[in-house]
Structures are given as structure tokens and as C-alpha cells.
mmCIF file with all atom_site columns, C-alpha atoms in Angstrom:
data_model
loop_
_atom_site.group_PDB
_atom_site.id
_atom_site.type_symbol
_atom_site.label_atom_id
_atom_site.label_alt_id
_atom_site.label_comp_id
_atom_site.label_asym_id
_atom_site.label_entity_id
_atom_site.label_seq_id
_atom_site.pdbx_PDB_ins_code
_atom_site.Cartn_x
_atom_site.Cartn_y
_atom_site.Cartn_z
_atom_site.occupancy
_atom_site.B_iso_or_equiv
_atom_site.pdbx_formal_charge
_atom_site.auth_seq_id
_atom_site.auth_comp_id
_atom_site.auth_asym_id
_atom_site.auth_atom_id
_atom_site.pdbx_PDB_model_num
ATOM 1   C CA . MET A 1 1   ? 8.633   -11.705 24.132  1.00 0.00 ? 15  MET A CA 1
ATOM 2   C CA . LEU A 1 2   ? 7.493   -10.205 20.984  1.00 0.00 ? 16  LEU A CA 1
ATOM 3   C CA . SER A 1 3   ? 8.468   -12.008 17.750  1.00 0.00 ? 17  SER A CA 1
ATOM 4   C CA . GLU A 1 4   ? 10.536  -10.181 15.108  1.00 0.00 ? 18  GLU A CA 1
ATOM 5   C CA . ARG A 1 5   ? 7.034   -11.174 12.367  1.00 0.00 ? 19  ARG A CA 1
ATOM 6   C CA . ASP A 1 6   ? 4.751   -9.714  15.219  1.00 0.00 ? 20  ASP A CA 1
ATOM 7   C CA . SER A 1 7   ? 2.966   -6.705  13.121  1.00 0.00 ? 21  SER A CA 1
ATOM 8   C CA . ALA A 1 8   ? 3.072   -3.221  14.019  1.00 0.00 ? 22  ALA A CA 1
ATOM 9   C CA . PHE A 1 9   ? -0.435  -3.787  15.659  1.00 0.00 ? 23  PHE A CA 1
ATOM 10  C CA . LEU A 1 10  ? 0.525   -6.283  17.931  1.00 0.00 ? 24  LEU A CA 1
ATOM 11  C CA . VAL A 1 11  ? 4.234   -4.954  19.233  1.00 0.00 ? 25  VAL A CA 1
ATOM 12  C CA . VAL A 1 12  ? 2.359   -1.473  20.439  1.00 0.00 ? 26  VAL A CA 1
ATOM 13  C CA . ASN A 1 13  ? -0.806  -2.939  21.463  1.00 0.00 ? 27  ASN A CA 1
ATOM 14  C CA . GLY A 1 14  ? 1.489   -6.047  23.395  1.00 0.00 ? 28  GLY A CA 1
ATOM 15  C CA . SER A 1 15  ? 3.989   -2.674  24.815  1.00 0.00 ? 29  SER A CA 1
ATOM 16  C CA . ARG A 1 16  ? 0.245   -0.678  26.289  1.00 0.00 ? 30  ARG A CA 1
ATOM 17  C CA . ARG A 1 17  ? -0.277  -4.051  27.934  1.00 0.00 ? 31  ARG A CA 1
ATOM 18  C CA . HIS A 1 18  ? 2.889   -3.471  29.417  1.00 0.00 ? 32  HIS A CA 1
ATOM 19  C CA . VAL A 1 19  ? 2.886   -0.512  30.308  1.00 0.00 ? 33  VAL A CA 1
ATOM 20  C CA . ARG A 1 20  ? -0.499  -0.561  31.890  1.00 0.00 ? 34  ARG A CA 1
ATOM 21  C CA . LEU A 1 21  ? 0.984   -3.162  34.075  1.00 0.00 ? 35  LEU A CA 1
ATOM 22  C CA . LEU A 1 22  ? 4.016   -1.357  35.077  1.00 0.00 ? 36  LEU A CA 1
ATOM 23  C CA . ARG A 1 23  ? 1.946   1.630   36.276  1.00 0.00 ? 37  ARG A CA 1
ATOM 24  C CA . ARG A 1 24  ? -0.306  -0.586  38.208  1.00 0.00 ? 38  ARG A CA 1
ATOM 25  C CA . TYR A 1 25  ? 2.634   -2.203  40.156  1.00 0.00 ? 39  TYR A CA 1
ATOM 26  C CA . ARG A 1 26  ? 4.340   1.563   40.333  1.00 0.00 ? 40  ARG A CA 1
ATOM 27  C CA . CYS A 1 27  ? 7.209   0.897   38.211  1.00 0.00 ? 41  CYS A CA 1
ATOM 28  C CA . GLU A 1 28  ? 7.556   4.105   36.728  1.00 0.00 ? 42  GLU A CA 1
ATOM 29  C CA . GLU A 1 29  ? 11.451  4.112   35.933  1.00 0.00 ? 43  GLU A CA 1
ATOM 30  C CA . LEU A 1 30  ? 10.450  1.179   33.159  1.00 0.00 ? 44  LEU A CA 1
ATOM 31  C CA . ILE A 1 31  ? 7.808   3.312   31.564  1.00 0.00 ? 45  ILE A CA 1
ATOM 32  C CA . LYS A 1 32  ? 9.218   5.688   31.089  1.00 0.00 ? 46  LYS A CA 1
ATOM 33  C CA . GLY A 1 33  ? 12.159  4.485   28.738  1.00 0.00 ? 47  GLY A CA 1
ATOM 34  C CA . ILE A 1 34  ? 9.943   2.514   26.440  1.00 0.00 ? 48  ILE A CA 1
ATOM 35  C CA . GLU A 1 35  ? 6.637   4.486   26.280  1.00 0.00 ? 49  GLU A CA 1
ATOM 36  C CA . PRO A 1 36  ? 8.469   7.265   23.731  1.00 0.00 ? 50  PRO A CA 1
ATOM 37  C CA . LEU A 1 37  ? 8.842   4.338   22.079  1.00 0.00 ? 51  LEU A CA 1
ATOM 38  C CA . ILE A 1 38  ? 5.815   2.821   21.794  1.00 0.00 ? 52  ILE A CA 1
ATOM 39  C CA . THR A 1 39  ? 4.902   6.620   20.925  1.00 0.00 ? 53  THR A CA 1
ATOM 40  C CA . ASP A 1 40  ? 6.911   6.618   17.927  1.00 0.00 ? 54  ASP A CA 1
ATOM 41  C CA . LEU A 1 41  ? 6.132   3.076   16.280  1.00 0.00 ? 55  LEU A CA 1
ATOM 42  C CA . ALA A 1 42  ? 1.933   3.907   17.272  1.00 0.00 ? 56  ALA A CA 1
ATOM 43  C CA . GLN A 1 43  ? 2.923   7.519   14.816  1.00 0.00 ? 57  GLN A CA 1
ATOM 44  C CA . LYS A 1 44  ? 4.952   5.904   12.036  1.00 0.00 ? 58  LYS A CA 1
ATOM 45  C CA . ARG A 1 45  ? 2.122   2.869   12.143  1.00 0.00 ? 59  ARG A CA 1
ATOM 46  C CA . GLN A 1 46  ? -0.416  5.447   11.119  1.00 0.00 ? 60  GLN A CA 1
ATOM 47  C CA . LEU A 1 47  ? 2.012   7.085   8.567   1.00 0.00 ? 61  LEU A CA 1
ATOM 48  C CA . CYS A 1 48  ? 2.523   3.952   6.865   1.00 0.00 ? 62  CYS A CA 1
ATOM 49  C CA . GLU A 1 49  ? -1.379  2.539   7.000   1.00 0.00 ? 63  GLU A CA 1
ATOM 50  C CA . GLU A 1 50  ? -1.777  6.127   5.113   1.00 0.00 ? 64  GLU A CA 1
ATOM 51  C CA . ARG A 1 51  ? 0.903   5.159   2.506   1.00 0.00 ? 65  ARG A CA 1
ATOM 52  C CA . VAL A 1 52  ? -0.827  2.422   1.312   1.00 0.00 ? 66  VAL A CA 1
ATOM 53  C CA . LEU A 1 53  ? -3.987  4.430   1.366   1.00 0.00 ? 67  LEU A CA 1
ATOM 54  C CA . ASP A 1 54  ? -2.442  6.739   -1.196  1.00 0.00 ? 68  ASP A CA 1
ATOM 55  C CA . ALA A 1 55  ? -0.819  3.643   -3.093  1.00 0.00 ? 69  ALA A CA 1
ATOM 56  C CA . GLN A 1 56  ? -4.265  2.245   -3.124  1.00 0.00 ? 70  GLN A CA 1
ATOM 57  C CA . ALA A 1 57  ? -5.866  5.788   -4.896  1.00 0.00 ? 71  ALA A CA 1
ATOM 58  C CA . ALA A 1 58  ? -3.123  6.250   -6.907  1.00 0.00 ? 72  ALA A CA 1
ATOM 59  C CA . LEU A 1 59  ? -3.196  2.818   -8.466  1.00 0.00 ? 73  LEU A CA 1
ATOM 60  C CA . ASP A 1 60  ? -7.180  3.494   -8.801  1.00 0.00 ? 74  ASP A CA 1
ATOM 61  C CA . ALA A 1 61  ? -5.898  6.927   -10.787 1.00 0.00 ? 75  ALA A CA 1
ATOM 62  C CA . VAL A 1 62  ? -3.921  4.637   -13.255 1.00 0.00 ? 76  VAL A CA 1
ATOM 63  C CA . VAL A 1 63  ? -6.268  2.148   -13.962 1.00 0.00 ? 77  VAL A CA 1
ATOM 64  C CA . ALA A 1 64  ? -9.417  5.415   -14.499 1.00 0.00 ? 78  ALA A CA 1
ATOM 65  C CA . ALA A 1 65  ? -7.086  6.686   -16.738 1.00 0.00 ? 79  ALA A CA 1
ATOM 66  C CA . ASP A 1 66  ? -6.154  3.797   -19.240 1.00 0.00 ? 80  ASP A CA 1
ATOM 67  C CA . GLY A 1 67  ? -9.559  2.893   -19.126 1.00 0.00 ? 81  GLY A CA 1
ATOM 68  C CA . ASP A 1 68  ? -10.724 6.724   -20.473 1.00 0.00 ? 82  ASP A CA 1
ATOM 69  C CA . LEU A 1 69  ? -7.839  6.453   -22.972 1.00 0.00 ? 83  LEU A CA 1
ATOM 70  C CA . ASP A 1 70  ? -8.858  2.713   -24.137 1.00 0.00 ? 84  ASP A CA 1
ATOM 71  C CA . ASP A 1 71  ? -11.958 4.250   -24.956 1.00 0.00 ? 85  ASP A CA 1
ATOM 72  C CA . ALA A 1 72  ? -10.250 7.231   -26.687 1.00 0.00 ? 86  ALA A CA 1
ATOM 73  C CA . VAL A 1 73  ? -9.276  4.748   -28.864 1.00 0.00 ? 87  VAL A CA 1
ATOM 74  C CA . ARG A 1 74  ? -12.007 2.636   -29.509 1.00 0.00 ? 88  ARG A CA 1
ATOM 75  C CA . ASN A 1 75  ? -13.769 6.189   -30.682 1.00 0.00 ? 89  ASN A CA 1
ATOM 76  C CA . LEU A 1 76  ? -11.622 6.854   -33.162 1.00 0.00 ? 90  LEU A CA 1
ATOM 77  C CA . PHE A 1 77  ? -11.741 3.634   -34.258 1.00 0.00 ? 91  PHE A CA 1
ATOM 78  C CA . ASP A 1 78  ? -15.174 3.601   -34.720 1.00 0.00 ? 92  ASP A CA 1
ATOM 79  C CA . SER A 1 79  ? -15.011 6.796   -36.073 1.00 0.00 ? 93  SER A CA 1
ATOM 80  C CA . ALA A 1 80  ? -12.888 5.593   -38.355 1.00 0.00 ? 94  ALA A CA 1
ATOM 81  C CA . ARG A 1 81  ? -14.923 2.457   -39.310 1.00 0.00 ? 95  ARG A CA 1
ATOM 82  C CA . GLN A 1 82  ? -17.840 4.982   -39.931 1.00 0.00 ? 96  GLN A CA 1
ATOM 83  C CA . HIS A 1 83  ? -15.769 7.264   -42.434 1.00 0.00 ? 97  HIS A CA 1
ATOM 84  C CA . ASP A 1 84  ? -14.611 4.346   -44.639 1.00 0.00 ? 98  ASP A CA 1
ATOM 85  C CA . ARG A 1 85  ? -18.404 3.657   -45.287 1.00 0.00 ? 99  ARG A CA 1
ATOM 86  C CA . SER A 1 86  ? -18.982 7.054   -46.206 1.00 0.00 ? 100 SER A CA 1
ATOM 87  C CA . ASN A 1 87  ? -16.366 7.424   -48.204 1.00 0.00 ? 101 ASN A CA 1
ATOM 88  C CA . PRO A 1 88  ? -15.136 3.446   -49.419 1.00 0.00 ? 102 PRO A CA 1
ATOM 89  C CA . THR A 1 89  ? -12.801 5.069   -52.251 1.00 0.00 ? 103 THR A CA 1
ATOM 90  C CA . ALA A 1 90  ? -10.256 6.923   -49.577 1.00 0.00 ? 104 ALA A CA 1
ATOM 91  C CA . PRO A 1 91  ? -10.244 4.842   -45.982 1.00 0.00 ? 105 PRO A CA 1
ATOM 92  C CA . ALA A 1 92  ? -8.319  5.424   -43.162 1.00 0.00 ? 106 ALA A CA 1
ATOM 93  C CA . LEU A 1 93  ? -8.883  2.614   -40.718 1.00 0.00 ? 107 LEU A CA 1
ATOM 94  C CA . PRO A 1 94  ? -6.127  0.396   -42.573 1.00 0.00 ? 108 PRO A CA 1
ATOM 95  C CA . ASP A 1 95  ? -3.675  2.968   -42.283 1.00 0.00 ? 109 ASP A CA 1
ATOM 96  C CA . LEU A 1 96  ? -4.622  3.594   -38.740 1.00 0.00 ? 110 LEU A CA 1
ATOM 97  C CA . PHE A 1 97  ? -5.611  -0.025  -37.548 1.00 0.00 ? 111 PHE A CA 1
ATOM 98  C CA . PRO A 1 98  ? -3.265  -2.484  -39.618 1.00 0.00 ? 112 PRO A CA 1
ATOM 99  C CA . SER A 1 99  ? -3.850  -5.662  -37.598 1.00 0.00 ? 113 SER A CA 1
ATOM 100 C CA . GLY A 1 100 ? -7.917  -4.942  -38.526 1.00 0.00 ? 114 GLY A CA 1
ATOM 101 C CA . GLY A 1 101 ? -8.596  -3.752  -34.159 1.00 0.00 ? 115 GLY A CA 1
ATOM 102 C CA . PHE A 1 102 ? -7.815  -2.123  -31.855 1.00 0.00 ? 116 PHE A CA 1
ATOM 103 C CA . SER A 1 103 ? -6.721  -4.821  -29.324 1.00 0.00 ? 117 SER A CA 1
ATOM 104 C CA . SER A 1 104 ? -3.369  -4.702  -30.771 1.00 0.00 ? 118 SER A CA 1
ATOM 105 C CA . VAL A 1 105 ? -3.394  -1.209  -28.592 1.00 0.00 ? 119 VAL A CA 1
ATOM 106 C CA . ILE A 1 106 ? -5.069  -1.353  -25.545 1.00 0.00 ? 120 ILE A CA 1
ATOM 107 C CA . ASP A 1 107 ? -3.569  -4.378  -24.491 1.00 0.00 ? 121 ASP A CA 1
ATOM 108 C CA . LEU A 1 108 ? -0.606  -3.305  -24.231 1.00 0.00 ? 122 LEU A CA 1
ATOM 109 C CA . PRO A 1 109 ? 0.777   -2.851  -20.833 1.00 0.00 ? 123 PRO A CA 1
ATOM 110 C CA . ARG A 1 110 ? -0.200  0.249   -19.143 1.00 0.00 ? 124 ARG A CA 1
ATOM 111 C CA . THR A 1 111 ? 3.499   1.501   -19.391 1.00 0.00 ? 125 THR A CA 1
ATOM 112 C CA . ASP A 1 112 ? 3.863   0.906   -23.051 1.00 0.00 ? 126 ASP A CA 1
ATOM 113 C CA . GLU A 1 113 ? 0.500   2.002   -24.137 1.00 0.00 ? 127 GLU A CA 1
ATOM 114 C CA . PRO A 1 114 ? 0.279   6.283   -24.091 1.00 0.00 ? 128 PRO A CA 1
ATOM 115 C CA . ASP A 1 115 ? 3.792   5.836   -26.471 1.00 0.00 ? 129 ASP A CA 1
ATOM 116 C CA . ALA A 1 116 ? 1.357   3.441   -28.733 1.00 0.00 ? 130 ALA A CA 1
ATOM 117 C CA . VAL A 1 117 ? -1.424  6.080   -28.658 1.00 0.00 ? 131 VAL A CA 1
ATOM 118 C CA . ASP A 1 118 ? 1.157   8.814   -29.386 1.00 0.00 ? 132 ASP A CA 1
ATOM 119 C CA . ALA A 1 119 ? 1.975   6.520   -32.465 1.00 0.00 ? 133 ALA A CA 1
ATOM 120 C CA . LEU A 1 120 ? -1.526  6.858   -33.142 1.00 0.00 ? 134 LEU A CA 1
ATOM 121 C CA . ALA A 1 121 ? -1.804  10.719  -33.078 1.00 0.00 ? 135 ALA A CA 1
ATOM 122 C CA . LYS A 1 122 ? 0.871   10.799  -35.351 1.00 0.00 ? 136 LYS A CA 1
ATOM 123 C CA . LYS A 1 123 ? -0.565  9.000   -38.125 1.00 0.00 ? 137 LYS A CA 1
ATOM 124 C CA . LEU A 1 124 ? -3.513  10.738  -37.995 1.00 0.00 ? 138 LEU A CA 1
ATOM 125 C CA . ASP A 1 125 ? -1.595  13.724  -38.230 1.00 0.00 ? 139 ASP A CA 1
ATOM 126 C CA . LEU A 1 126 ? -0.631  12.719  -41.772 1.00 0.00 ? 140 LEU A CA 1
ATOM 127 C CA . LEU A 1 127 ? -3.886  13.040  -42.804 1.00 0.00 ? 141 LEU A CA 1
ATOM 128 C CA . GLY A 1 128 ? -4.105  16.103  -42.618 1.00 0.00 ? 142 GLY A CA 1
ATOM 129 C CA . SER A 1 129 ? -5.674  18.853  -40.121 1.00 0.00 ? 143 SER A CA 1
ATOM 130 C CA . GLY A 1 130 ? -8.671  19.284  -42.206 1.00 0.00 ? 144 GLY A CA 1
ATOM 131 C CA . HIS A 1 131 ? -9.330  15.776  -42.147 1.00 0.00 ? 145 HIS A CA 1
ATOM 132 C CA . ASP A 1 132 ? -12.213 14.032  -40.666 1.00 0.00 ? 146 ASP A CA 1
ATOM 133 C CA . LEU A 1 133 ? -10.677 11.670  -37.800 1.00 0.00 ? 147 LEU A CA 1
ATOM 134 C CA . ALA A 1 134 ? -8.261  14.659  -37.205 1.00 0.00 ? 148 ALA A CA 1
ATOM 135 C CA . PRO A 1 135 ? -9.935  15.766  -34.233 1.00 0.00 ? 149 PRO A CA 1
ATOM 136 C CA . HIS A 1 136 ? -9.292  12.472  -32.689 1.00 0.00 ? 150 HIS A CA 1
ATOM 137 C CA . ALA A 1 137 ? -5.279  12.637  -32.361 1.00 0.00 ? 151 ALA A CA 1
ATOM 138 C CA . ALA A 1 138 ? -5.916  15.633  -29.216 1.00 0.00 ? 152 ALA A CA 1
ATOM 139 C CA . LYS A 1 139 ? -8.095  13.632  -27.561 1.00 0.00 ? 153 LYS A CA 1
ATOM 140 C CA . LEU A 1 140 ? -5.358  10.347  -27.764 1.00 0.00 ? 154 LEU A CA 1
ATOM 141 C CA . ARG A 1 141 ? -2.217  12.530  -27.031 1.00 0.00 ? 155 ARG A CA 1
ATOM 142 C CA . GLU A 1 142 ? -4.563  14.049  -23.690 1.00 0.00 ? 156 GLU A CA 1
ATOM 143 C CA . ALA A 1 143 ? -5.711  10.729  -22.666 1.00 0.00 ? 157 ALA A CA 1
ATOM 144 C CA . ALA A 1 144 ? -2.069  9.425   -23.353 1.00 0.00 ? 158 ALA A CA 1
ATOM 145 C CA . GLN A 1 145 ? -0.849  12.099  -21.317 1.00 0.00 ? 159 GLN A CA 1
ATOM 146 C CA . ALA A 1 146 ? -2.955  11.459  -18.361 1.00 0.00 ? 160 ALA A CA 1
ATOM 147 C CA . VAL A 1 147 ? -2.119  8.080   -18.204 1.00 0.00 ? 161 VAL A CA 1
ATOM 148 C CA . ARG A 1 148 ? 1.345   8.623   -17.636 1.00 0.00 ? 162 ARG A CA 1
ATOM 149 C CA . GLU A 1 149 ? 1.156   11.227  -15.503 1.00 0.00 ? 163 GLU A CA 1
ATOM 150 C CA . ALA A 1 150 ? -0.971  8.493   -13.130 1.00 0.00 ? 164 ALA A CA 1
ATOM 151 C CA . LEU A 1 151 ? 1.852   6.023   -13.866 1.00 0.00 ? 165 LEU A CA 1
ATOM 152 C CA . THR A 1 152 ? 4.153   8.466   -12.376 1.00 0.00 ? 166 THR A CA 1
ATOM 153 C CA . MET A 1 153 ? 2.024   9.554   -9.441  1.00 0.00 ? 167 MET A CA 1
ATOM 154 C CA . HIS A 1 154 ? 1.732   5.470   -8.848  1.00 0.00 ? 168 HIS A CA 1
ATOM 155 C CA . ARG A 1 155 ? 5.443   5.083   -8.606  1.00 0.00 ? 169 ARG A CA 1
ATOM 156 C CA . GLU A 1 156 ? 6.102   7.768   -6.264  1.00 0.00 ? 170 GLU A CA 1
ATOM 157 C CA . ALA A 1 157 ? 3.311   6.829   -3.878  1.00 0.00 ? 171 ALA A CA 1
ATOM 158 C CA . ILE A 1 158 ? 5.223   3.426   -3.789  1.00 0.00 ? 172 ILE A CA 1
ATOM 159 C CA . ARG A 1 159 ? 8.289   5.132   -2.875  1.00 0.00 ? 173 ARG A CA 1
ATOM 160 C CA . ALA A 1 160 ? 6.881   6.784   0.274   1.00 0.00 ? 174 ALA A CA 1
ATOM 161 C CA . GLN A 1 161 ? 4.783   3.430   0.837   1.00 0.00 ? 175 GLN A CA 1
ATOM 162 C CA . LYS A 1 162 ? 8.192   1.293   1.365   1.00 0.00 ? 176 LYS A CA 1
ATOM 163 C CA . ALA A 1 163 ? 10.159  4.664   2.852   1.00 0.00 ? 177 ALA A CA 1
ATOM 164 C CA . ALA A 1 164 ? 6.919   4.532   5.627   1.00 0.00 ? 178 ALA A CA 1
ATOM 165 C CA . GLU A 1 165 ? 7.318   0.757   6.130   1.00 0.00 ? 179 GLU A CA 1
ATOM 166 C CA . ALA A 1 166 ? 10.574  0.845   6.884   1.00 0.00 ? 180 ALA A CA 1
ATOM 167 C CA . GLU A 1 167 ? 10.604  3.073   9.247   1.00 0.00 ? 181 GLU A CA 1
ATOM 168 C CA . GLU A 1 168 ? 7.702   1.616   10.361  1.00 0.00 ? 182 GLU A CA 1
ATOM 169 C CA . ASP A 1 169 ? 10.477  -1.489  10.952  1.00 0.00 ? 183 ASP A CA 1
ATOM 170 C CA . ILE A 1 170 ? 13.020  0.127   12.779  1.00 0.00 ? 184 ILE A CA 1
ATOM 171 C CA . ALA A 1 171 ? 10.753  1.803   15.079  1.00 0.00 ? 185 ALA A CA 1
ATOM 172 C CA . LYS A 1 172 ? 9.437   -1.608  15.595  1.00 0.00 ? 186 LYS A CA 1
ATOM 173 C CA . SER A 1 173 ? 12.372  -3.424  16.009  1.00 0.00 ? 187 SER A CA 1
ATOM 174 C CA . ALA A 1 174 ? 13.706  -0.363  18.390  1.00 0.00 ? 188 ALA A CA 1
ATOM 175 C CA . LEU A 1 175 ? 10.315  -1.045  20.586  1.00 0.00 ? 189 LEU A CA 1
ATOM 176 C CA . ARG A 1 176 ? 11.059  -5.230  20.893  1.00 0.00 ? 190 ARG A CA 1
ATOM 177 C CA . ARG A 1 177 ? 14.425  -4.424  21.963  1.00 0.00 ? 191 ARG A CA 1
ATOM 178 C CA . LYS A 1 178 ? 13.202  -2.225  24.324  1.00 0.00 ? 192 LYS A CA 1
ATOM 179 C CA . TYR A 1 179 ? 9.948   -4.689  25.824  1.00 0.00 ? 193 TYR A CA 1
ATOM 180 C CA . GLU A 1 180 ? 12.909  -6.970  26.118  1.00 0.00 ? 194 GLU A CA 1
ATOM 181 C CA . ALA A 1 181 ? 15.336  -4.769  27.900  1.00 0.00 ? 195 ALA A CA 1
ATOM 182 C CA . ASN A 1 182 ? 12.553  -4.249  30.126  1.00 0.00 ? 196 ASN A CA 1
ATOM 183 C CA . TYR A 1 183 ? 11.938  -8.304  31.300  1.00 0.00 ? 197 TYR A CA 1
ATOM 184 C CA . LEU A 1 184 ? 15.514  -8.585  32.234  1.00 0.00 ? 198 LEU A CA 1
ATOM 185 C CA . ASP A 1 185 ? 15.585  -5.662  33.702  1.00 0.00 ? 199 ASP A CA 1
ATOM 186 C CA . ALA A 1 186 ? 12.482  -6.467  35.919  1.00 0.00 ? 200 ALA A CA 1
ATOM 187 C CA . ARG A 1 187 ? 14.672  -9.950  36.593  1.00 0.00 ? 201 ARG A CA 1
ATOM 188 C CA . LYS A 1 188 ? 17.185  -8.558  37.436  1.00 0.00 ? 202 LYS A CA 1
ATOM 189 C CA . GLN A 1 189 ? 15.305  -6.416  40.299  1.00 0.00 ? 203 GLN A CA 1
ATOM 190 C CA . TRP A 1 190 ? 12.656  -8.680  41.472  1.00 0.00 ? 204 TRP A CA 1
ATOM 191 C CA . GLY A 1 191 ? 12.787  -11.940 40.272  1.00 0.00 ? 205 GLY A CA 1
ATOM 192 C CA . ARG A 1 192 ? 11.062  -14.066 37.629  1.00 0.00 ? 206 ARG A CA 1
ATOM 193 C CA . LEU A 1 193 ? 8.158   -15.208 39.255  1.00 0.00 ? 207 LEU A CA 1
ATOM 194 C CA . VAL A 1 194 ? 7.397   -10.638 39.961  1.00 0.00 ? 208 VAL A CA 1
ATOM 195 C CA . ALA A 1 195 ? 8.274   -9.985  36.223  1.00 0.00 ? 209 ALA A CA 1
ATOM 196 C CA . ASP A 1 196 ? 6.410   -12.448 34.205  1.00 0.00 ? 210 ASP A CA 1
ATOM 197 C CA . ARG A 1 197 ? 3.235   -10.446 36.552  1.00 0.00 ? 211 ARG A CA 1
ATOM 198 C CA . LEU A 1 198 ? 4.528   -7.267  33.981  1.00 0.00 ? 212 LEU A CA 1
ATOM 199 C CA . PHE A 1 199 ? 3.794   -8.692  30.967  1.00 0.00 ? 213 PHE A CA 1
ATOM 200 C CA . PRO A 1 200 ? 0.790   -9.636  29.675  1.00 0.00 ? 214 PRO A CA 1
ATOM 201 C CA . ASN A 1 201 ? 0.011   -12.897 27.669  1.00 0.00 ? 215 ASN A CA 1
ATOM 202 C CA . LEU A 1 202 ? 0.285   -12.363 23.721  1.00 0.00 ? 216 LEU A CA 1
ATOM 203 C CA . TYR A 1 203 ? -0.062  -15.545 22.609  1.00 0.00 ? 217 TYR A CA 1
ATOM 204 C CA . PRO A 1 204 ? -2.895  -17.225 24.621  1.00 0.00 ? 218 PRO A CA 1
ATOM 205 C CA . SER A 1 205 ? -1.893  -21.028 25.025  1.00 0.00 ? 219 SER A CA 1
ATOM 206 C CA . LYS A 1 206 ? -5.172  -24.131 24.581  1.00 0.00 ? 220 LYS A CA 1
ATOM 207 C CA . ARG A 1 207 ? -5.414  -24.051 27.960  1.00 0.00 ? 221 ARG A CA 1
ATOM 208 C CA . SER A 1 208 ? -6.673  -20.741 28.538  1.00 0.00 ? 222 SER A CA 1
ATOM 209 C CA . GLY A 1 209 ? -9.427  -21.207 26.150  1.00 0.00 ? 223 GLY A CA 1
ATOM 210 C CA . ALA A 1 210 ? -8.613  -19.298 23.769  1.00 0.00 ? 224 ALA A CA 1
ATOM 211 C CA . ASP A 1 211 ? -9.118  -19.947 20.359  1.00 0.00 ? 225 ASP A CA 1
ATOM 212 C CA . THR A 1 212 ? -4.991  -20.230 19.293  1.00 0.00 ? 226 THR A CA 1
ATOM 213 C CA . SER A 1 213 ? -5.428  -20.742 15.355  1.00 0.00 ? 227 SER A CA 1
ATOM 214 C CA . LYS A 1 214 ? -6.735  -16.709 15.632  1.00 0.00 ? 228 LYS A CA 1
ATOM 215 C CA . VAL A 1 215 ? -3.257  -15.616 16.885  1.00 0.00 ? 229 VAL A CA 1
ATOM 216 C CA . VAL A 1 216 ? -1.708  -14.852 13.641  1.00 0.00 ? 230 VAL A CA 1
ATOM 217 C CA . LYS A 1 217 ? -0.572  -12.407 11.625  1.00 0.00 ? 231 LYS A CA 1
ATOM 218 C CA . GLY A 1 218 ? -3.493  -9.358  11.210  1.00 0.00 ? 232 GLY A CA 1
ATOM 219 C CA . ASP A 1 219 ? -4.656  -6.646  13.196  1.00 0.00 ? 233 ASP A CA 1
ATOM 220 C CA . PHE A 1 220 ? -8.383  -8.420  13.228  1.00 0.00 ? 234 PHE A CA 1
ATOM 221 C CA . ALA A 1 221 ? -6.431  -11.718 14.841  1.00 0.00 ? 235 ALA A CA 1
ATOM 222 C CA . GLU A 1 222 ? -4.157  -9.755  17.029  1.00 0.00 ? 236 GLU A CA 1
ATOM 223 C CA . LYS A 1 223 ? -6.894  -8.146  18.890  1.00 0.00 ? 237 LYS A CA 1
ATOM 224 C CA . THR A 1 224 ? -8.467  -10.782 19.706  1.00 0.00 ? 238 THR A CA 1
ATOM 225 C CA . ALA A 1 225 ? -4.513  -11.747 22.257  1.00 0.00 ? 239 ALA A CA 1
#
């Protein structure tokens, strides 16, 4: 029988094999009850995989936006150093980066960095709109907002992924229960020997010559079953 820890792939694949055996022996009544559940889980599994890919794409967007924000801070730091070399009596770097470097900003957690960058932009505003470094303020704010938006999209993608995973688990449990019910019904009608012929061997033993070490979680392993 199927196990709770079996993946959706194995449950769908095993159930489809079961239906093929049912069809071979013309057990139409048992097919009618399980086929809709197979279709439902297959659809939920596909949706779940799509949501996982969406979450990965959203994370990639966060990483990219964070990299752009780090570069914006580095650009300001480099411009401030150049400014101070040309204007030694009116340095800006000590006020903008009291620690002497930009790592105190770009090494912050991604969720905290946008606020720190906005604070940096406010320091630029205090220098005045005519200051050489003033144009960096808008670039910093734009990059910070891009990170916030990317983080929001990632959080939404994670929520959608978890919801899809929950739906997949519900569908998997329903199909697994029906698979077991089919076995019990088959035993009642035709006995154990006949019932066993209607269900595939999902976990090959060593006597079958199969490598049972590969029959574990994961689609690749389950495809060998």
C-alpha cells in the first residue's frame, strides 16, 4: 500500500499503474471511483511545482535587486571619496559613512538594508540640492524601493507555494485512502490472490533484482520503481 511519506509523484504513478491493471481485468467500478482523484492530484502536483518555480524566480529577483542596491551604495561611496579629494575643506564622506566604509550598510539583512539606504539618502538631502552628490539620493531611494517590492513579491510567492503544497497534501491523502479502499473492496469480492494482481509492486524487493536503495523520496528514484 501507499505510505503517507510517499511523494505526490509516487502516489499518482502508483495509482495510474493500478488503474491500468484494473482495466486489464475489466474492473470498471473500481476505476470510476479512483480516476477523478488521480486527475485532481496530478493537477495539484503540477500547480505546486509551478508555485515552487515562482518562488525561486521571486528569490532571484530579490537577490538581483539587492545587488543593484549594494552597487548604488558603492557608487555613492566612490563618488564621495572623489568629492573629498577635490574638496578637502568640505568633506562629505565622514557624515555619510561614519564607520569609514560601506559594509555597515550593504552587509545588513536584506529586509533592513532599504531603510538604512533611505537614511543615507536623507543625509544627502541635508547637503543641499546643488551638492555634487545630491543626484545619488534619488538613485538610492529607487534601488531601495525595488528591494522592498521584490521582497513583497517573494513573500507572496512563498505563501502561494505553501497553499499549493497544502492542497497537494489533501489531494494526496484522498487518493491514498481510495487506493487502500480499492484494495479492501477487491479482497472482499475476489480474495487476496486476485486483489494482489490488481496492484503494482511499488517497492521492489531485493529478490526482484531491483536496486531498492533508489526507491526513496524524489521523482528520479520513484521513476525507477
